[in-house]
PDB file of C-alpha atoms in Angstrom:
ATOM      1  CA  MET C  26     -59.139  -9.501 -46.222  1.00 40.00           C
ATOM      2  CA  SER C  27     -56.832  -8.772 -48.526  1.00 42.00           C
ATOM      3  CA  ASP C  28     -53.589 -11.019 -49.229  1.00 42.00           C
ATOM      4  CA  SER C  29     -51.471  -8.245 -48.165  1.00 42.00           C
ATOM      5  CA  ASP C  30     -52.974  -8.136 -44.763  1.00 44.00           C
ATOM      6  CA  THR C  31     -52.237 -11.245 -43.841  1.00 48.00           C
ATOM      7  CA  SER C  32     -48.901 -11.618 -46.213  1.00 57.00           C
ATOM      8  CA  VAL C  33     -45.761 -12.617 -43.743  1.00 65.00           C
ATOM      9  CA  ASP C  34     -42.420 -11.849 -45.077  1.00 82.00           C
ATOM     10  CA  TYR C  35     -40.053 -14.600 -45.343  1.00 85.00           C
ATOM     11  CA  CYS C  36     -36.230 -14.960 -45.068  1.00 87.00           C
ATOM     12  CA  ALA C  37     -34.997 -14.145 -48.836  1.00 88.00           C
ATOM     13  CA  PHE C  38     -32.444 -17.051 -48.326  1.00 85.00           C
ATOM     14  CA  SER C  39     -34.408 -19.934 -50.273  1.00 80.00           C
ATOM     15  CA  PRO C  40     -34.628 -21.957 -48.976  1.00 76.00           C
ATOM     16  CA  CYS C  41     -35.331 -21.354 -45.230  1.00 82.00           C
ATOM     17  CA  LEU C  42     -39.057 -20.843 -44.466  1.00 82.00           C
ATOM     18  CA  ALA C  43     -38.534 -18.793 -41.280  1.00 85.00           C
ATOM     19  CA  GLN C  44     -39.934 -15.208 -40.189  1.00 86.00           C
ATOM     20  CA  GLY C  45     -37.586 -12.080 -42.188  1.00 82.00           C
ATOM     21  CA  SER C  46     -36.529  -9.715 -39.069  1.00 77.00           C
ATOM     22  CA  GLY C  47     -36.380  -6.221 -39.045  1.00 72.00           C
ATOM     23  CA  ASN C  48     -32.716  -6.600 -37.200  1.00 70.00           C
ATOM     24  CA  ALA C  49     -31.282  -8.505 -40.400  1.00 75.00           C
ATOM     25  CA  ARG C  50     -31.778  -6.823 -43.847  1.00 77.00           C
ATOM     26  CA  CYS C  51     -30.524  -5.550 -46.959  1.00 78.00           C
ATOM     27  CA  PRO C  52     -29.820  -1.779 -45.862  1.00 70.00           C
ATOM     28  CA  ARG C  53     -30.441  -1.134 -49.564  1.00 74.00           C
ATOM     29  CA  CYS C  54     -33.729  -2.486 -50.484  1.00 83.00           C
ATOM     30  CA  GLY C  55     -34.945  -3.364 -46.786  1.00 84.00           C
ATOM     31  CA  THR C  56     -35.411  -7.136 -47.840  1.00 87.00           C
ATOM     32  CA  LYS C  57     -35.491  -9.213 -45.237  1.00 87.00           C
ATOM     33  CA  TYR C  58     -33.941 -12.678 -43.267  1.00 83.00           C
ATOM     34  CA  CYS C  59     -33.986 -13.983 -40.451  1.00 81.00           C
ATOM     35  CA  GLY C  60     -30.476 -13.730 -39.486  1.00 75.00           C
ATOM     36  CA  GLN C  61     -27.547 -12.353 -39.972  1.00 64.00           C
ATOM     37  CA  HIS C  62     -25.865 -16.128 -40.958  1.00 65.00           C
ATOM     38  CA  HIS C  63     -28.406 -16.388 -43.695  1.00 77.00           C
ATOM     39  CA  LYS C  64     -27.815 -12.312 -45.170  1.00 75.00           C
ATOM     40  CA  PHE C  65     -24.822 -13.489 -45.186  1.00 64.00           C
ATOM     41  CA  GLN C  66     -25.107 -16.568 -47.399  1.00 71.00           C
ATOM     42  CA  ASP C  67     -27.247 -14.634 -49.721  1.00 77.00           C
ATOM     43  CA  TYR C  68     -25.287 -11.784 -50.419  1.00 71.00           C
ATOM     44  CA  PRO C  69     -23.480 -12.990 -53.147  1.00 70.00           C
ATOM     45  CA  ARG C  70     -27.009 -13.478 -55.137  1.00 78.00           C
ATOM     46  CA  HIS C  71     -28.861 -10.752 -53.773  1.00 79.00           C
ATOM     47  CA  ALA C  72     -25.838  -8.172 -53.954  1.00 72.00           C
ATOM     48  CA  ALA C  73     -26.053  -8.860 -57.982  1.00 71.00           C
ATOM     49  CA  GLN C  74     -29.663  -8.100 -57.627  1.00 75.00           C
ATOM     50  CA  CYS C  75     -29.732  -5.185 -56.220  1.00 74.00           C
ATOM     51  CA  GLY C  76     -26.751  -3.463 -56.619  1.00 64.00           C
ATOM     52  CA  ILE C  77     -25.278  -3.129 -53.295  1.00 58.00           C
ATOM     53  CA  ALA C  78     -21.549  -4.591 -54.265  1.00 53.00           C
ATOM     54  CA  SER C  79     -20.548  -1.483 -55.802  1.00 50.00           C
ATOM     55  CA  ALA C  80     -21.052   0.045 -51.662  1.00 48.00           C
ATOM     56  CA  THR C  81     -19.118  -2.661 -49.968  1.00 58.00           C
ATOM     57  CA  THR C  82     -15.121  -3.745 -50.214  1.00 59.00           C
ATOM     58  CA  LEU C  83     -13.913  -7.541 -50.886  1.00 75.00           C
ATOM     59  CA  GLU C  84     -11.203  -9.105 -49.284  1.00 85.00           C
ATOM     60  CA  ARG C  85      -9.647 -12.654 -49.809  1.00 86.00           C
ATOM     61  CA  ARG C  86      -7.307 -14.456 -47.052  1.00 90.00           C
ATOM     62  CA  MET C  87      -6.835 -18.207 -47.627  1.00 93.00           C
ATOM     63  CA  LEU C  88      -9.005 -19.686 -43.977  1.00 94.00           C
ATOM     64  CA  LYS C  89      -8.309 -22.843 -42.470  1.00 95.00           C
ATOM     65  CA  VAL C  90     -11.176 -25.826 -42.065  1.00 95.00           C
ATOM     66  CA  LEU C  91     -10.824 -29.481 -41.191  1.00 96.00           C
ATOM     67  CA  LEU C  92     -11.346 -32.139 -43.676  1.00 94.00           C
ATOM     68  CA  PHE C  93     -13.475 -35.462 -42.691  1.00 94.00           C
ATOM     69  CA  PRO C  94     -12.850 -37.202 -46.036  1.00 89.00           C
ATOM     70  CA  ALA C  95     -16.459 -39.810 -46.723  1.00 88.00           C
ATOM     71  CA  ASP C  96     -13.890 -42.571 -47.762  1.00 89.00           C
ATOM     72  CA  GLU C  97     -10.583 -42.013 -45.810  1.00 91.00           C
ATOM     73  CA  ASP C  98      -9.386 -43.105 -42.384  1.00 93.00           C
ATOM     74  CA  SER C  99      -8.356 -39.335 -40.941  1.00 94.00           C
ATOM     75  CA  PRO C 100      -8.905 -35.945 -40.914  1.00 95.00           C
ATOM     76  CA  LYS C 101      -6.132 -33.287 -42.676  1.00 94.00           C
ATOM     77  CA  VAL C 102      -6.542 -29.814 -42.945  1.00 95.00           C
ATOM     78  CA  LEU C 103      -7.603 -28.086 -45.682  1.00 91.00           C
ATOM     79  CA  GLU C 104      -6.827 -24.171 -46.905  1.00 92.00           C
ATOM     80  CA  THR C 105     -10.073 -22.797 -48.576  1.00 90.00           C
ATOM     81  CA  GLU C 106     -10.732 -19.248 -49.671  1.00 88.00           C
ATOM     82  CA  CYS C 107     -12.471 -16.824 -47.448  1.00 90.00           C
ATOM     83  CA  GLN C 108     -14.541 -13.642 -48.868  1.00 87.00           C
ATOM     84  CA  ILE C 109     -14.431 -10.561 -46.893  1.00 88.00           C
ATOM     85  CA  LYS C 110     -17.076  -7.706 -46.257  1.00 84.00           C
ATOM     86  CA  ASP C 111     -17.459  -4.846 -44.722  1.00 80.00           C
ATOM     87  CA  ASP C 112     -20.622  -4.908 -42.743  1.00 75.00           C
ATOM     88  CA  SER C 113     -23.015  -2.608 -43.442  1.00 70.00           C
ATOM     89  CA  ASP C 114     -24.989  -3.069 -40.180  1.00 70.00           C
ATOM     90  CA  ASN C 115     -22.059  -2.728 -38.229  1.00 71.00           C
ATOM     91  CA  PRO C 116     -19.693   0.087 -39.341  1.00 73.00           C
ATOM     92  CA  GLY C 117     -15.907  -0.879 -38.791  1.00 75.00           C
ATOM     93  CA  GLN C 118     -16.534  -4.785 -38.883  1.00 79.00           C
ATOM     94  CA  LYS C 119     -16.225  -7.145 -41.128  1.00 83.00           C
ATOM     95  CA  GLU C 120     -17.999 -10.359 -42.301  1.00 84.00           C
ATOM     96  CA  HIS C 121     -16.827 -13.826 -43.987  1.00 88.00           C
ATOM     97  CA  HIS C 122     -18.190 -16.397 -46.579  1.00 85.00           C
ATOM     98  CA  ILE C 123     -16.490 -19.955 -46.837  1.00 86.00           C
ATOM     99  CA  SER C 124     -17.766 -21.754 -50.409  1.00 83.00           C
ATOM    100  CA  PHE C 125     -19.636 -24.817 -47.828  1.00 83.00           C
ATOM    101  CA  ARG C 126     -21.419 -25.971 -51.377  1.00 78.00           C
ATOM    102  CA  ALA C 127     -18.131 -26.330 -53.075  1.00 78.00           C
ATOM    103  CA  LEU C 128     -16.195 -28.398 -50.375  1.00 81.00           C
ATOM    104  CA  LEU C 129     -18.943 -30.514 -49.551  1.00 80.00           C
ATOM    105  CA  GLN C 130     -20.054 -30.938 -53.123  1.00 74.00           C
ATOM    106  CA  THR C 131     -23.880 -30.804 -52.241  1.00 75.00           C
ATOM    107  CA  SER C 132     -26.081 -28.227 -52.531  1.00 71.00           C
ATOM    108  CA  THR C 133     -27.749 -28.500 -48.435  1.00 78.00           C
ATOM    109  CA  VAL C 134     -26.031 -27.738 -46.032  1.00 82.00           C
ATOM    110  CA  VAL C 135     -26.203 -27.350 -42.302  1.00 84.00           C
ATOM    111  CA  ALA C 136     -24.410 -26.806 -39.519  1.00 87.00           C
ATOM    112  CA  PHE C 137     -23.758 -28.209 -35.426  1.00 88.00           C
ATOM    113  CA  PRO C 138     -22.385 -26.443 -32.681  1.00 90.00           C
ATOM    114  CA  VAL C 139     -19.129 -29.177 -31.642  1.00 91.00           C
ATOM    115  CA  GLY C 140     -19.145 -28.110 -28.216  1.00 87.00           C
ATOM    116  CA  PRO C 141     -19.204 -25.155 -25.873  1.00 91.00           C
ATOM    117  CA  ILE C 142     -17.674 -21.140 -26.592  1.00 91.00           C
ATOM    118  CA  GLU C 143     -14.825 -20.869 -26.343  1.00 93.00           C
ATOM    119  CA  GLN C 144     -12.257 -18.081 -24.659  1.00 93.00           C
ATOM    120  CA  THR C 145     -10.112 -17.117 -27.674  1.00 91.00           C
ATOM    121  CA  SER C 146      -9.636 -13.656 -28.894  1.00 89.00           C
ATOM    122  CA  PRO C 147     -12.036 -13.205 -29.768  1.00 89.00           C
ATOM    123  CA  PRO C 148     -14.199 -15.837 -28.113  1.00 92.00           C
ATOM    124  CA  SER C 149     -14.745 -18.869 -30.479  1.00 93.00           C
ATOM    125  CA  ARG C 150     -16.853 -22.073 -31.322  1.00 92.00           C
ATOM    126  CA  LEU C 151     -16.183 -25.081 -32.955  1.00 94.00           C
ATOM    127  CA  TYR C 152     -18.755 -26.304 -35.452  1.00 93.00           C
ATOM    128  CA  VAL C 153     -19.047 -29.572 -38.131  1.00 92.00           C
ATOM    129  CA  ALA C 154     -21.368 -28.258 -41.588  1.00 90.00           C
ATOM    130  CA  LEU C 155     -22.762 -31.747 -43.728  1.00 86.00           C
ATOM    131  CA  ASP C 156     -25.014 -32.643 -45.914  1.00 80.00           C
ATOM    132  CA  PHE C 157     -28.606 -32.476 -44.581  1.00 72.00           C
ATOM    133  CA  PRO C 158     -30.545 -34.332 -44.314  1.00 68.00           C
ATOM    134  CA  PRO C 159     -28.755 -37.445 -44.685  1.00 68.00           C
ATOM    135  CA  ASP C 160     -29.099 -39.738 -47.071  1.00 73.00           C
ATOM    136  CA  ASP C 161     -29.677 -43.137 -44.586  1.00 74.00           C
ATOM    137  CA  ASP C 162     -28.516 -45.579 -47.305  1.00 77.00           C
ATOM    138  CA  ALA C 163     -24.955 -43.624 -47.437  1.00 79.00           C
ATOM    139  CA  PRO C 164     -22.051 -45.146 -45.509  1.00 83.00           C
ATOM    140  CA  ARG C 165     -21.117 -43.388 -41.859  1.00 88.00           C
ATOM    141  CA  ASN C 166     -18.193 -41.204 -42.356  1.00 91.00           C
ATOM    142  CA  ARG C 167     -14.829 -43.196 -42.300  1.00 93.00           C
ATOM    143  CA  ALA C 168     -12.621 -40.379 -41.226  1.00 94.00           C
ATOM    144  CA  ALA C 169     -15.637 -39.943 -37.879  1.00 94.00           C
ATOM    145  CA  GLN C 170     -16.392 -43.760 -38.001  1.00 94.00           C
ATOM    146  CA  ARG C 171     -12.668 -44.443 -37.035  1.00 94.00           C
ATOM    147  CA  LEU C 172     -12.634 -41.310 -34.669  1.00 95.00           C
ATOM    148  CA  ALA C 173     -15.254 -42.451 -32.516  1.00 93.00           C
ATOM    149  CA  GLY C 174     -14.076 -45.840 -32.626  1.00 93.00           C
ATOM    150  CA  GLY C 175     -16.858 -47.391 -34.716  1.00 91.00           C
ATOM    151  CA  GLN C 176     -19.651 -46.061 -32.970  1.00 87.00           C
ATOM    152  CA  SER C 177     -20.015 -42.762 -35.056  1.00 89.00           C
ATOM    153  CA  HIS C 178     -23.122 -40.312 -34.286  1.00 85.00           C
ATOM    154  CA  PRO C 179     -25.741 -41.418 -37.562  1.00 84.00           C
ATOM    155  CA  LEU C 180     -25.534 -37.784 -38.999  1.00 84.00           C
ATOM    156  CA  CYS C 181     -22.029 -38.017 -39.742  1.00 88.00           C
ATOM    157  CA  ARG C 182     -22.201 -39.681 -43.403  1.00 87.00           C
ATOM    158  CA  GLY C 183     -20.607 -38.505 -46.151  1.00 87.00           C
ATOM    159  CA  THR C 184     -18.373 -35.084 -46.400  1.00 89.00           C
ATOM    160  CA  LEU C 185     -17.914 -33.839 -42.803  1.00 92.00           C
ATOM    161  CA  LEU C 186     -16.526 -29.876 -42.699  1.00 94.00           C
ATOM    162  CA  GLY C 187     -15.497 -28.847 -39.050  1.00 95.00           C
ATOM    163  CA  TYR C 188     -14.585 -25.188 -38.912  1.00 95.00           C
ATOM    164  CA  ARG C 189     -14.753 -22.530 -35.935  1.00 95.00           C
ATOM    165  CA  ALA C 190     -16.285 -18.982 -35.758  1.00 92.00           C
ATOM    166  CA  CYS C 191     -16.397 -16.297 -33.806  1.00 90.00           C
ATOM    167  CA  GLU C 192     -19.094 -16.122 -31.337  1.00 87.00           C
ATOM    168  CA  PRO C 193     -22.045 -14.796 -31.134  1.00 79.00           C
ATOM    169  CA  VAL C 194     -22.506 -16.139 -35.199  1.00 68.00           C
ATOM    170  CA  ARG C 195     -25.599 -15.062 -35.424  1.00 62.00           C
ATOM    171  CA  SER C 196     -25.284 -11.147 -35.288  1.00 60.00           C
ATOM    172  CA  LEU C 197     -22.246 -11.478 -37.355  1.00 68.00           C
ATOM    173  CA  THR C 198     -20.218 -14.227 -39.340  1.00 83.00           C
ATOM    174  CA  GLN C 199     -16.394 -14.548 -38.995  1.00 89.00           C
ATOM    175  CA  PHE C 200     -13.997 -17.680 -39.096  1.00 93.00           C
ATOM    176  CA  MET C 201     -11.195 -18.756 -37.457  1.00 94.00           C
ATOM    177  CA  ASP C 202      -8.355 -21.095 -38.527  1.00 96.00           C
ATOM    178  CA  VAL C 203      -8.393 -24.387 -37.015  1.00 96.00           C
ATOM    179  CA  SER C 204      -5.683 -27.163 -36.758  1.00 95.00           C
ATOM    180  CA  LEU C 205      -5.536 -30.947 -35.936  1.00 96.00           C
ATOM    181  CA  GLN C 206      -5.135 -30.032 -32.661  1.00 96.00           C
ATOM    182  CA  ASP C 207      -8.959 -29.569 -32.664  1.00 97.00           C
ATOM    183  CA  VAL C 208      -9.787 -32.891 -33.591  1.00 97.00           C
ATOM    184  CA  PRO C 209     -10.165 -34.419 -29.888  1.00 96.00           C
ATOM    185  CA  ALA C 210     -13.100 -31.408 -29.735  1.00 96.00           C
ATOM    186  CA  PHE C 211     -14.507 -33.006 -33.323  1.00 96.00           C
ATOM    187  CA  THR C 212     -14.640 -36.563 -31.773  1.00 95.00           C
ATOM    188  CA  ALA C 213     -16.166 -36.229 -29.062  1.00 93.00           C
ATOM    189  CA  PHE C 214     -18.928 -34.617 -31.388  1.00 92.00           C
ATOM    190  CA  PHE C 215     -19.116 -37.845 -33.095  1.00 92.00           C
ATOM    191  CA  LYS C 216     -19.860 -40.049 -30.053  1.00 90.00           C
ATOM    192  CA  ARG C 217     -22.755 -38.333 -29.219  1.00 83.00           C
ATOM    193  CA  ARG C 218     -25.848 -40.494 -29.085  1.00 70.00           C
ATOM    194  CA  GLU C 219     -28.104 -37.011 -29.139  1.00 71.00           C
ATOM    195  CA  ARG C 220     -29.140 -35.173 -31.960  1.00 67.00           C
ATOM    196  CA  PRO C 221     -27.591 -31.847 -31.601  1.00 62.00           C
ATOM    197  CA  PRO C 222     -29.315 -28.254 -32.182  1.00 60.00           C
ATOM    198  CA  SER C 223     -27.978 -26.530 -35.538  1.00 56.00           C
ATOM    199  CA  VAL C 224     -26.671 -23.211 -36.061  1.00 53.00           C
ATOM    200  CA  CYS C 225     -29.643 -21.600 -37.562  1.00 46.00           C
ATOM    201  CA  GLY C 226     -32.442 -23.355 -35.978  1.00 37.00           C
ATOM    202  CA  GLY C 227     -33.516 -26.763 -37.540  1.00 34.00           C
ATOM    203  CA  THR C 228     -33.590 -24.554 -41.170  1.00 35.00           C
ATOM    204  CA  ARG C 229     -31.951 -25.800 -44.194  1.00 38.00           C
ATOM    205  CA  VAL C 230     -28.572 -23.644 -45.251  1.00 41.00           C
ATOM    206  CA  THR C 231     -28.210 -23.351 -48.484  1.00 40.00           C
ATOM    207  CA  PRO C 232     -24.386 -21.236 -48.693  1.00 42.00           C
ATOM    208  CA  SER C 233     -23.159 -20.377 -52.193  1.00 42.00           C
TER     209      SER C 233
END
């Protein structure tokens, strides 16, 4: 049996090792991803590679996220640039992108859902993004520790980023503003003892 008979099309978003899906592929060249989330995260790199950028429209707006500094007592609202492009798989829809890597100053990021889906318009859910895997020797995030009464989850190390995404996040990535009114939901997450499921099923995310 040749190598071509046993080959597997892995997600093109490095370093994800999940199998690529026919439901999440580049419409121009057919490159496969495990889901829409990684397809969008890989867009800046892949667009330049296959030339799809000329077929999309990029917009920009400021998005409000919650920053939980590693060495400060309180979270703060931060405005960051959100890139918006036409979604080739869903005509008339837009996909959003923010630079997690730049905001967290790290190369490998994973996101965890903070709570249940909320009946906003459209439905959305809060998420927290963090460096993964966390450095066990690093002190726990000071803001999270304070909010959790000194007993924050062991994952809460380094800088943390809170954001809101429209649901379902796997089919289309769109973000909504957060505010300080969302802090109680993040506080409840920081106090949890069990490890929550990640948004990408435990695979690493390396946003640009």
